[in-house]
Amino acid sequence: MSFQSIKSISLHNFRCFEKLELDFSDRLNIISGLNGTGKTSIIDAIYCLAFGKSYFVSKEQYLLRDDSHFLRLEGQFQNENDMEFIKLILEQGKSKRIEVNGVKRNKLIDHIGHIPIVCIAPSDIFLVVDSSITRRKLLDKLLCQIDNKYTSALYNYNRLLKQRNAVLKRQVQDRTLINTLDTQMESPATYIFEQRKHLLSHWLELFHPIHQRITGELEVCEFDYKSQLLSKTFHEGIAEAKEKDSILKRSNFGIHKDDIVFTIRQSELKNVASQGQIKSFLFALKMSMMHILKEKTKKTPILLLDDIFDKLDETRVLHVLDYVYTDVGSQIFITDTSSIRLENIVKKQNYSHQIIHL
Amino acid sequence: MSYSSKIISDTVDAFSSLPSIGKKSAMRLALHLAGDSFQKKEKLIQALQQLVNDLQICSECFSYSDTPICSICSNPTRDRGLICVVENIRDLIAIEDTGSYKGLYHVLGGVISPLEGIGPEDLEINTLVQRIQENNCNELVMALSPTIDGETTIFYINRLLKDVPLKITTIARGVSFGGDLEYADEFTLGRSIQSRLPYSQRQMS
Ligand SMILES: [Zn+2]
């Protein structure tokens, strides 16, 4: 097991910051400031460097400050005795560039998983209320961080799926080409299915004790994996769907239709009334995600907590922090509008920390 | 930039329309040519004129040619039972430069990618199938880029030829083959074309 941390960061034209340089504590960093001061931007900058993508902004051009033409992020990461300088450059009209110690990454997917990281934010509520794609992305994000083979299987599957849909949209649908793509898709689809299924059952095992610790109660929760591949092989399913696909001009069978149904005491999480209950569930979900990352990457993942007091009381916050600080041993970043509540907890617990006022 | 001569300015514009030639390089070339001897300029014009008027596409392999059938396809010492399938002429030249390949070629003109509007009918795939059926070809060497689209193209051709008794091989991967054959050094490329691998997916489809 090795300790992973970020020592310092520099932001240039990133979101609301023209220029900002910060040094971080190895353990707990409290970023405090009023709304609109850019707290979230700082943790997003860390996320971008580690993951290669923003956690909060889907359209990359919105990461650029006002009307600047480029942005640059630089971070100094440390893993045991190894120092790594990661640089991310985004220029308008050009593809994003990531460098590790001055060496350019050829593909973004080569960067994913390099620095294990987990982010928890109020927007995680979309995992509960949004459509299935948000939940598939959560699964993919974790699997891509721990399994390179999964990353390339997913990349290949998505490319083949897009090609297949493009063939289906043509006036004349080339059957031989569709069959060719189906054969190619079989192996990545099956691999992705197996890995998702396996991960979810393991994840649930780790989830329960953490959930109990945060809520103080033992509640039966389930991650119910929904996949068309549970009842038939890819080969069978894609053959059966062929006619329907041809009429609807898109692919109706495959792992791109997967979903997870989260339940708590047998009722679907999205129907649970209490916001606090949903919040605790999501925290336990992310905490167990950290556990898996640590176990598989042999590194302590960095944790980013945005607006932790949103719908979570002080006792629960304490349980969460205690788990991450003590059990996982991660470097932590927390944002809050005021540092007082956090300072109280941190002092009581004697956590090594640093406060950054914006 | 302004010039005292429109002829120079036109020449600069013509040069800068070429790939990887900026305005400055274009001007350097134009001024250099302007100062050259008449014979040198004539030679260049002649070469360009031939490129415009006389260059053809070989009706067998779809590479550039001076005659209806190119010099590789009409060379009696080449192994006619062996066809190497490449994406473009640059890749053909890269393999030819190794000097280790004695068969024929077939230039597809790209790889299948319906997303970019390139279907099998936009490539020289039917002509390849026809060529194999009409001639005694016993081995097809696939030298396409190791991308997922390259693989689709190999699978597709393989499917079309599934009833034809024929060995399909791919050139050994792992060579510095990051998309561009052009950049693989001659030694590794030469070795990989000699030690090509049987195409294992053939049975799968
Ligand atoms: Zn020819």
PDB file of N, CA and C in Angstrom, chain A residues 146-189:
ATOM      1  N   ILE A 146      -9.537   0.770 -12.059  1.00  0.00           N
ATOM      2  CA  ILE A 146      -8.873  -0.403 -11.484  1.00  0.00           C
ATOM      3  C   ILE A 146      -8.511  -1.469 -12.510  1.00  0.00           C
ATOM      4  N   ASP A 147      -8.983  -1.320 -13.747  1.00  0.00           N
ATOM      5  CA  ASP A 147      -8.780  -2.402 -14.710  1.00  0.00           C
ATOM      6  C   ASP A 147      -8.567  -1.836 -16.123  1.00  0.00           C
ATOM      7  N   ASN A 148      -7.319  -1.871 -16.572  1.00  0.00           N
ATOM      8  CA  ASN A 148      -7.000  -1.348 -17.908  1.00  0.00           C
ATOM      9  C   ASN A 148      -7.726  -2.098 -19.020  1.00  0.00           C
ATOM     10  N   LYS A 149      -7.886  -3.385 -18.790  1.00  0.00           N
ATOM     11  CA  LYS A 149      -8.549  -4.195 -19.813  1.00  0.00           C
ATOM     12  C   LYS A 149     -10.002  -3.746 -19.972  1.00  0.00           C
ATOM     13  N   TYR A 150     -10.608  -3.377 -18.849  1.00  0.00           N
ATOM     14  CA  TYR A 150     -11.985  -2.874 -18.888  1.00  0.00           C
ATOM     15  C   TYR A 150     -12.042  -1.578 -19.690  1.00  0.00           C
ATOM     16  N   THR A 151     -11.086  -0.689 -19.424  1.00  0.00           N
ATOM     17  CA  THR A 151     -11.053   0.591 -20.123  1.00  0.00           C
ATOM     18  C   THR A 151     -11.010   0.386 -21.636  1.00  0.00           C
ATOM     19  N   SER A 152     -10.148  -0.517 -22.083  1.00  0.00           N
ATOM     20  CA  SER A 152     -10.074  -0.678 -23.535  1.00  0.00           C
ATOM     21  C   SER A 152     -11.276  -1.441 -24.073  1.00  0.00           C
ATOM     22  N   ALA A 153     -11.819  -2.367 -23.281  1.00  0.00           N
ATOM     23  CA  ALA A 153     -13.037  -3.060 -23.720  1.00  0.00           C
ATOM     24  C   ALA A 153     -14.179  -2.055 -23.891  1.00  0.00           C
ATOM     25  N   LEU A 154     -14.288  -1.134 -22.952  1.00  0.00           N
ATOM     26  CA  LEU A 154     -15.355  -0.136 -22.992  1.00  0.00           C
ATOM     27  C   LEU A 154     -15.165   0.812 -24.180  1.00  0.00           C
ATOM     28  N   TYR A 155     -13.920   1.213 -24.366  1.00  0.00           N
ATOM     29  CA  TYR A 155     -13.599   2.097 -25.486  1.00  0.00           C
ATOM     30  C   TYR A 155     -13.962   1.427 -26.813  1.00  0.00           C
ATOM     31  N   ASN A 156     -13.562   0.170 -26.955  1.00  0.00           N
ATOM     32  CA  ASN A 156     -13.844  -0.564 -28.189  1.00  0.00           C
ATOM     33  C   ASN A 156     -15.341  -0.792 -28.379  1.00  0.00           C
ATOM     34  N   TYR A 157     -16.003  -1.180 -27.307  1.00  0.00           N
ATOM     35  CA  TYR A 157     -17.448  -1.433 -27.402  1.00  0.00           C
ATOM     36  C   TYR A 157     -18.187  -0.173 -27.862  1.00  0.00           C
ATOM     37  N   ASN A 158     -17.862   0.959 -27.245  1.00  0.00           N
ATOM     38  CA  ASN A 158     -18.546   2.201 -27.589  1.00  0.00           C
ATOM     39  C   ASN A 158     -18.296   2.620 -29.035  1.00  0.00           C
ATOM     40  N   ARG A 159     -17.066   2.422 -29.474  1.00  0.00           N
ATOM     41  CA  ARG A 159     -16.730   2.748 -30.866  1.00  0.00           C
ATOM     42  C   ARG A 159     -17.533   1.851 -31.826  1.00  0.00           C
ATOM     43  N   LEU A 160     -17.544   0.550 -31.530  1.00  0.00           N
ATOM     44  CA  LEU A 160     -18.249  -0.395 -32.387  1.00  0.00           C
ATOM     45  C   LEU A 160     -19.757  -0.121 -32.395  1.00  0.00           C
ATOM     46  N   LEU A 161     -20.266   0.250 -31.230  1.00  0.00           N
ATOM     47  CA  LEU A 161     -21.700   0.555 -31.115  1.00  0.00           C
ATOM     48  C   LEU A 161     -22.070   1.763 -31.982  1.00  0.00           C
ATOM     49  N   LYS A 162     -21.219   2.784 -31.928  1.00  0.00           N
ATOM     50  CA  LYS A 162     -21.464   3.971 -32.743  1.00  0.00           C
ATOM     51  C   LYS A 162     -21.417   3.623 -34.234  1.00  0.00           C
ATOM     52  N   GLN A 163     -20.444   2.784 -34.601  1.00  0.00           N
ATOM     53  CA  GLN A 163     -20.331   2.360 -35.997  1.00  0.00           C
ATOM     54  C   GLN A 163     -21.579   1.585 -36.402  1.00  0.00           C
ATOM     55  N   ARG A 164     -22.031   0.707 -35.511  1.00  0.00           N
ATOM     56  CA  ARG A 164     -23.205  -0.126 -35.792  1.00  0.00           C
ATOM     57  C   ARG A 164     -24.439   0.764 -35.994  1.00  0.00           C
ATOM     58  N   ASN A 165     -24.613   1.731 -35.119  1.00  0.00           N
ATOM     59  CA  ASN A 165     -25.750   2.638 -35.258  1.00  0.00           C
ATOM     60  C   ASN A 165     -25.661   3.445 -36.548  1.00  0.00           C
ATOM     61  N   ALA A 166     -24.448   3.805 -36.919  1.00  0.00           N
ATOM     62  CA  ALA A 166     -24.263   4.549 -38.173  1.00  0.00           C
ATOM     63  C   ALA A 166     -24.662   3.682 -39.366  1.00  0.00           C
ATOM     64  N   VAL A 167     -24.340   2.390 -39.308  1.00  0.00           N
ATOM     65  CA  VAL A 167     -24.728   1.489 -40.402  1.00  0.00           C
ATOM     66  C   VAL A 167     -26.256   1.360 -40.444  1.00  0.00           C
ATOM     67  N   LEU A 168     -26.874   1.259 -39.262  1.00  0.00           N
ATOM     68  CA  LEU A 168     -28.328   1.104 -39.189  1.00  0.00           C
ATOM     69  C   LEU A 168     -29.057   2.331 -39.733  1.00  0.00           C
ATOM     70  N   LYS A 169     -28.406   3.484 -39.639  1.00  0.00           N
ATOM     71  CA  LYS A 169     -29.043   4.722 -40.105  1.00  0.00           C
ATOM     72  C   LYS A 169     -28.893   4.928 -41.604  1.00  0.00           C
ATOM     73  N   ARG A 170     -28.078   4.100 -42.241  1.00  0.00           N
ATOM     74  CA  ARG A 170     -27.896   4.248 -43.687  1.00  0.00           C
ATOM     75  C   ARG A 170     -29.109   3.726 -44.455  1.00  0.00           C
ATOM     76  N   GLN A 171     -29.279   4.282 -45.649  1.00  0.00           N
ATOM     77  CA  GLN A 171     -30.388   3.860 -46.499  1.00  0.00           C
ATOM     78  C   GLN A 171     -30.372   2.355 -46.723  1.00  0.00           C
ATOM     79  N   VAL A 172     -29.213   1.877 -47.128  1.00  0.00           N
ATOM     80  CA  VAL A 172     -29.046   0.438 -47.315  1.00  0.00           C
ATOM     81  C   VAL A 172     -28.207  -0.076 -46.149  1.00  0.00           C
ATOM     82  N   GLN A 173     -28.810  -0.921 -45.337  1.00  0.00           N
ATOM     83  CA  GLN A 173     -28.085  -1.456 -44.183  1.00  0.00           C
ATOM     84  C   GLN A 173     -27.275  -2.675 -44.624  1.00  0.00           C
ATOM     85  N   ASP A 174     -25.969  -2.540 -44.552  1.00  0.00           N
ATOM     86  CA  ASP A 174     -25.072  -3.610 -44.972  1.00  0.00           C
ATOM     87  C   ASP A 174     -25.065  -4.726 -43.910  1.00  0.00           C
ATOM     88  N   ARG A 175     -25.755  -5.809 -44.215  1.00  0.00           N
ATOM     89  CA  ARG A 175     -25.900  -6.923 -43.261  1.00  0.00           C
ATOM     90  C   ARG A 175     -24.558  -7.547 -42.875  1.00  0.00           C
ATOM     91  N   THR A 176     -23.714  -7.711 -43.884  1.00  0.00           N
ATOM     92  CA  THR A 176     -22.401  -8.311 -43.610  1.00  0.00           C
ATOM     93  C   THR A 176     -21.627  -7.446 -42.632  1.00  0.00           C
ATOM     94  N   LEU A 177     -21.731  -6.141 -42.817  1.00  0.00           N
ATOM     95  CA  LEU A 177     -21.005  -5.234 -41.926  1.00  0.00           C
ATOM     96  C   LEU A 177     -21.590  -5.293 -40.515  1.00  0.00           C
ATOM     97  N   ILE A 178     -22.909  -5.346 -40.409  1.00  0.00           N
ATOM     98  CA  ILE A 178     -23.531  -5.449 -39.082  1.00  0.00           C
ATOM     99  C   ILE A 178     -23.093  -6.745 -38.399  1.00  0.00           C
ATOM    100  N   ASN A 179     -23.108  -7.832 -39.141  1.00  0.00           N
ATOM    101  CA  ASN A 179     -22.665  -9.107 -38.559  1.00  0.00           C
ATOM    102  C   ASN A 179     -21.203  -9.047 -38.123  1.00  0.00           C
ATOM    103  N   THR A 180     -20.406  -8.367 -38.928  1.00  0.00           N
ATOM    104  CA  THR A 180     -18.992  -8.210 -38.582  1.00  0.00           C
ATOM    105  C   THR A 180     -18.844  -7.465 -37.254  1.00  0.00           C
ATOM    106  N   LEU A 181     -19.568  -6.359 -37.137  1.00  0.00           N
ATOM    107  CA  LEU A 181     -19.492  -5.553 -35.913  1.00  0.00           C
ATOM    108  C   LEU A 181     -20.006  -6.346 -34.716  1.00  0.00           C
ATOM    109  N   ASP A 182     -21.073  -7.132 -34.928  1.00  0.00           N
ATOM    110  CA  ASP A 182     -21.618  -7.952 -33.840  1.00  0.00           C
ATOM    111  C   ASP A 182     -20.573  -8.927 -33.308  1.00  0.00           C
ATOM    112  N   THR A 183     -19.866  -9.559 -34.222  1.00  0.00           N
ATOM    113  CA  THR A 183     -18.819 -10.498 -33.812  1.00  0.00           C
ATOM    114  C   THR A 183     -17.740  -9.778 -33.006  1.00  0.00           C
ATOM    115  N   GLN A 184     -17.394  -8.584 -33.470  1.00  0.00           N
ATOM    116  CA  GLN A 184     -16.356  -7.818 -32.771  1.00  0.00           C
ATOM    117  C   GLN A 184     -16.807  -7.353 -31.386  1.00  0.00           C
ATOM    118  N   MET A 185     -18.104  -7.073 -31.264  1.00  0.00           N
ATOM    119  CA  MET A 185     -18.619  -6.537 -30.005  1.00  0.00           C
ATOM    120  C   MET A 185     -18.764  -7.602 -28.933  1.00  0.00           C
ATOM    121  N   GLU A 186     -18.854  -8.836 -29.355  1.00  0.00           N
ATOM    122  CA  GLU A 186     -19.163  -9.905 -28.409  1.00  0.00           C
ATOM    123  C   GLU A 186     -18.168  -9.982 -27.252  1.00  0.00           C
ATOM    124  N   SER A 187     -16.903  -9.996 -27.575  1.00  0.00           N
ATOM    125  CA  SER A 187     -15.915 -10.174 -26.507  1.00  0.00           C
ATOM    126  C   SER A 187     -15.854  -8.990 -25.532  1.00  0.00           C
ATOM    127  N   PRO A 188     -15.785  -7.721 -26.012  1.00  0.00           N
ATOM    128  CA  PRO A 188     -15.825  -6.627 -25.021  1.00  0.00           C
ATOM    129  C   PRO A 188     -17.136  -6.582 -24.230  1.00  0.00           C
ATOM    130  N   ALA A 189     -18.267  -6.855 -24.898  1.00  0.00           N
ATOM    131  CA  ALA A 189     -19.562  -6.799 -24.197  1.00  0.00           C
ATOM    132  C   ALA A 189     -19.590  -7.819 -23.059  1.00  0.00           C
TER     133      ALA A 189
END
